[in-house]
mmCIF file of C-alpha atoms in Angstrom:
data_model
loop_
_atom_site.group_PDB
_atom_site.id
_atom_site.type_symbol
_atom_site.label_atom_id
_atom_site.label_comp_id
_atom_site.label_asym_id
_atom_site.label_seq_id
_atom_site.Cartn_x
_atom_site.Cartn_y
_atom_site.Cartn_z
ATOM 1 C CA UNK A 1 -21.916 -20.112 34.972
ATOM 2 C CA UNK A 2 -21.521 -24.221 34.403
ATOM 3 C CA UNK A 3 -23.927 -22.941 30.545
ATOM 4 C CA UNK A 4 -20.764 -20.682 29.714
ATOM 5 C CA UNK A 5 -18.225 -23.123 31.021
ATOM 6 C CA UNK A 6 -19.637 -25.913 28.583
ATOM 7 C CA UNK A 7 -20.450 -23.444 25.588
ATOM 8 C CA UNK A 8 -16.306 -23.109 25.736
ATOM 9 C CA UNK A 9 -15.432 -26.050 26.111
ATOM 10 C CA UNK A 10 -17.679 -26.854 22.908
ATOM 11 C CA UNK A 11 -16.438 -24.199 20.656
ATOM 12 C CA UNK A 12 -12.621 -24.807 21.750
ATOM 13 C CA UNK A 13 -13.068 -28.354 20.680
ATOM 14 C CA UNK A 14 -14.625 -27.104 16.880
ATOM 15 C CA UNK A 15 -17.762 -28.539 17.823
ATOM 16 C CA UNK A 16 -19.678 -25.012 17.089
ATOM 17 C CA UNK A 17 -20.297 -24.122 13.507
ATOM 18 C CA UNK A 18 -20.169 -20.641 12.575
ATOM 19 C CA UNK A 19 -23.418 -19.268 11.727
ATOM 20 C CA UNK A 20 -25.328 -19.471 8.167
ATOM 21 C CA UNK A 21 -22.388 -21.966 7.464
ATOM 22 C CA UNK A 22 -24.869 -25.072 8.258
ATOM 23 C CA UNK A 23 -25.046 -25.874 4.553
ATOM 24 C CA UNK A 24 -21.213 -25.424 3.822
ATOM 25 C CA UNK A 25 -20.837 -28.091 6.651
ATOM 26 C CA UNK A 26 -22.625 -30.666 4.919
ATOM 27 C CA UNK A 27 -20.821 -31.202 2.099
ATOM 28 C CA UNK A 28 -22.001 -28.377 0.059
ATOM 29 C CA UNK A 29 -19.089 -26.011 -0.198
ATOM 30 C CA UNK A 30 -19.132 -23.520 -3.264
ATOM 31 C CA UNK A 31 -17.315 -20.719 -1.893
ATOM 32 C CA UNK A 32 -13.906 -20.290 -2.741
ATOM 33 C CA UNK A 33 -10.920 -19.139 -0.311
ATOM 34 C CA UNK A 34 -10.300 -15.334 0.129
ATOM 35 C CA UNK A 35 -7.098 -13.859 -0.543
ATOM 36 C CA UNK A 36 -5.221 -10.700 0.617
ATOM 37 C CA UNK A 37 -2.155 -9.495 -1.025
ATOM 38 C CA UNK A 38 -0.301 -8.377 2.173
ATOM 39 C CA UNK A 39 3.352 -8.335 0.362
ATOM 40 C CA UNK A 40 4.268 -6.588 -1.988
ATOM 41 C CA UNK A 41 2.292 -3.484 -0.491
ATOM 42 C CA UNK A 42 0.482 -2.138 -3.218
ATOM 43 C CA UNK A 43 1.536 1.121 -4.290
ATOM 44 C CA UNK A 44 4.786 0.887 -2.874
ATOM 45 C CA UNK A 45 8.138 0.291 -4.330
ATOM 46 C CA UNK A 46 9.940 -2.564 -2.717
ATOM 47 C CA UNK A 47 13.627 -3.768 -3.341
ATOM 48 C CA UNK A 48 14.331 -7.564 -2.632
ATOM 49 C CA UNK A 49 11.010 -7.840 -0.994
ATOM 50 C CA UNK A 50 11.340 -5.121 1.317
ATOM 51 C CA UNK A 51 8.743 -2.235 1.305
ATOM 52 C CA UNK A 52 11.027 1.236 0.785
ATOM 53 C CA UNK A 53 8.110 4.453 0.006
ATOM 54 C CA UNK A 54 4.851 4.675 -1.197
ATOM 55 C CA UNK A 55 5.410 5.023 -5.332
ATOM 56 C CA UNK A 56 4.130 8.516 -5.783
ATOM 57 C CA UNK A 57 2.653 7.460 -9.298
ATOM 58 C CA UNK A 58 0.701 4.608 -7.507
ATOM 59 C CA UNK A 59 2.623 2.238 -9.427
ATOM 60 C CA UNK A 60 3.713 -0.990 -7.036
ATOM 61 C CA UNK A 61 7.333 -1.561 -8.159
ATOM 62 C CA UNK A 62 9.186 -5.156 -6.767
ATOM 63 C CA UNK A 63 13.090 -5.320 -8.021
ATOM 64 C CA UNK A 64 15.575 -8.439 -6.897
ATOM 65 C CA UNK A 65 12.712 -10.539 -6.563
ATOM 66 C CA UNK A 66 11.482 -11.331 -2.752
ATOM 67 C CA UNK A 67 15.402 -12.411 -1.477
ATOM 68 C CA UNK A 68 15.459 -10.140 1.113
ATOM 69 C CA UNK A 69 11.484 -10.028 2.288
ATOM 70 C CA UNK A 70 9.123 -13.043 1.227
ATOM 71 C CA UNK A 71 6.157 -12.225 -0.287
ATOM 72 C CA UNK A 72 3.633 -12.560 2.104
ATOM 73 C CA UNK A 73 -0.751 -13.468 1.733
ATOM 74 C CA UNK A 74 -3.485 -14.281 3.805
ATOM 75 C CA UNK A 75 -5.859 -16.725 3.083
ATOM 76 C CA UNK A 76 -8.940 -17.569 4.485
ATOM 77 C CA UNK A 77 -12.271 -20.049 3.912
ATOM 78 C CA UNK A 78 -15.663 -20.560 4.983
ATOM 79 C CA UNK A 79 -14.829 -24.246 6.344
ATOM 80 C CA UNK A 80 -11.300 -24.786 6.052
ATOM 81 C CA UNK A 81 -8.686 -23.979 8.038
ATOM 82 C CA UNK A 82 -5.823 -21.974 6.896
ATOM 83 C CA UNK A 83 -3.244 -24.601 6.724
ATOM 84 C CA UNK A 84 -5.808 -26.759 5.073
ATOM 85 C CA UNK A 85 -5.228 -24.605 1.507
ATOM 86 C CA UNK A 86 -2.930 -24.654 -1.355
ATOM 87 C CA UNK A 87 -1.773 -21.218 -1.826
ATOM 88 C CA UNK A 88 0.423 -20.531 -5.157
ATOM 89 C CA UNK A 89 1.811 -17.474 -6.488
ATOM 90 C CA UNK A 90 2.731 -16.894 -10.245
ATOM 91 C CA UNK A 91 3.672 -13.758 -12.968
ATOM 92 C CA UNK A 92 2.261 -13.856 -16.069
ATOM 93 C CA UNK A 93 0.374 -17.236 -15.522
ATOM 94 C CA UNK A 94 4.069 -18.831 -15.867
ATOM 95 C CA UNK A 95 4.822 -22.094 -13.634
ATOM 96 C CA UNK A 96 3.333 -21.277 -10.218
ATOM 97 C CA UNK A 97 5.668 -21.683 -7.179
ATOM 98 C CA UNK A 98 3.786 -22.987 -3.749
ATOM 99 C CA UNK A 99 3.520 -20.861 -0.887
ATOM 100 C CA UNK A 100 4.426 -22.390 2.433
ATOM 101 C CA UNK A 101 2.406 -21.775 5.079
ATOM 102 C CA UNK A 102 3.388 -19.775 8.176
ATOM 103 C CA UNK A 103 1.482 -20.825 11.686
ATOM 104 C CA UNK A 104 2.633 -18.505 14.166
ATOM 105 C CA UNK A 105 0.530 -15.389 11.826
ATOM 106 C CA UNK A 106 -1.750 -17.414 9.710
ATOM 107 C CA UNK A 107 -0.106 -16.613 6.280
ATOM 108 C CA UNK A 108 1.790 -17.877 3.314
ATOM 109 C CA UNK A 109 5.096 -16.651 1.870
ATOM 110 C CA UNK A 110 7.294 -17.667 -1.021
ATOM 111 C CA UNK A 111 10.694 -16.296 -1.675
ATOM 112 C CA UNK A 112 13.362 -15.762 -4.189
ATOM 113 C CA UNK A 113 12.449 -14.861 -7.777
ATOM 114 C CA UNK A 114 9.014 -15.496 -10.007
ATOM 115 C CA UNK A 115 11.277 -15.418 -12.804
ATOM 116 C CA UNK A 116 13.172 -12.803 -15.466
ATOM 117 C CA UNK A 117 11.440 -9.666 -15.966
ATOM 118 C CA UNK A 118 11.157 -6.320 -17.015
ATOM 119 C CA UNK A 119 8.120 -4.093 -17.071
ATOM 120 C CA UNK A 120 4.775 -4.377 -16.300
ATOM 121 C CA UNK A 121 3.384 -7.926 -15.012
ATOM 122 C CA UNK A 122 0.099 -9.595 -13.397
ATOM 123 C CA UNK A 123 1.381 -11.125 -9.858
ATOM 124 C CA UNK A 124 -1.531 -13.934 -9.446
ATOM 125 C CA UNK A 125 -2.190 -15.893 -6.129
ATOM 126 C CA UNK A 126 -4.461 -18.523 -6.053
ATOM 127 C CA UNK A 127 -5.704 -20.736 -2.799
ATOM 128 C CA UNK A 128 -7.566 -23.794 -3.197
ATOM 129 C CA UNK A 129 -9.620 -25.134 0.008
ATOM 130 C CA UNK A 130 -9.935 -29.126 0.232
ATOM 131 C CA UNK A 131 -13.761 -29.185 -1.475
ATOM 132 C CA UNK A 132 -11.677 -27.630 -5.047
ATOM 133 C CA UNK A 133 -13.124 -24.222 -5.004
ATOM 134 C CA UNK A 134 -10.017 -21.190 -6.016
ATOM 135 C CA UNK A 135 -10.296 -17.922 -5.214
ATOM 136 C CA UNK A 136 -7.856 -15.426 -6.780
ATOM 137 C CA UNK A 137 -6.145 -12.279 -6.388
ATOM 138 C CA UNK A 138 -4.152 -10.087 -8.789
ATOM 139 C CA UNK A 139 -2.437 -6.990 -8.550
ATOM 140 C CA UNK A 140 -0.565 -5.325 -11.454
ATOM 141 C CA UNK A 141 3.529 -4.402 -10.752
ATOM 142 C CA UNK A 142 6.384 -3.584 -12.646
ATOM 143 C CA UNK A 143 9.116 -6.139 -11.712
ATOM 144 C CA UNK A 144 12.546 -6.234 -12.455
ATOM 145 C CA UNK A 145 14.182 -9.067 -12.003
ATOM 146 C CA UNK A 146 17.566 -10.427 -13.792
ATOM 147 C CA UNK A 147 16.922 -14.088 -11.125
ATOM 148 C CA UNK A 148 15.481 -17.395 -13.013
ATOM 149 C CA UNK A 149 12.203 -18.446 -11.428
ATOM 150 C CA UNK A 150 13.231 -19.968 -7.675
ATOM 151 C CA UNK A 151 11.933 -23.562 -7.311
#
């Protein structure tokens, strides 16, 4: 009982390291952040953020920008915790906007517009973890969007 009682103790504290992460932990971290596009929903059409029916071309569809809904991601690394990563969110490759981070589910959001648009657009997010390495995610959508990029 006191062996299980300590072994919690340790691993509430961080001082456990996840296995076959031994080498990450000294300083050699070359794996980059994973990313899940959680909204938009892909496949879906969504107005102002918000997620109305599964498109039944398959075609994910975002109009009025995210003012209603913020686009939402998770994020996760190998070593770094979640609020430890710069998440940013861009269409087309234009000027990126940063995605604050949201404790209380372990995500990032932005809101507001990514810009004017019509038609079909790459939504990009990166996330950078504190040793430099990005991961990506993309997802094709057809935005509309009359709204200057938010800021």
């Amino acid at each position: 009982m006191a062996s299980a009682v300590i072994f919690l103790a340790a691993g509430c504290m961080g001082g456990l390291i996840a296995p076959g992460s031994f080498a990450d932990a000294t300083g050699d971290d070359t794996t980059p952040p994973d990313i899940t596009i959680l909204n938009p929903e892909e496949g879906s059409i969504h107005l102002g953020g918000i997620e109305l029916f599964p498109n039944p071309f398959g075609v994910t569809m975002t109009m009025a920008a995210f003012i209603l809904r913020p686009g939402i991601v998770s994020a996760t690394d190998n070593i770094d915790q979640a609020n430890e990563l710069t998440v940013t969110v861009s269409l087309d490759g234009k000027q990126p906007i940063t995605a604050s981070f949201v404790p209380c589910d372990n995500t990032f959001e932005w809101q507001g517009s990514l810009g004017i648009g019509f038609g079909m657009h790459t939504l990009t997010i990166t996330a950078e973890d504190t040793s430099g390495n990005v991961g990506t995610a993309e997802m094709e959508v057809f935005y509309l969007c009359i709204l200057p990029a938010s800021n």
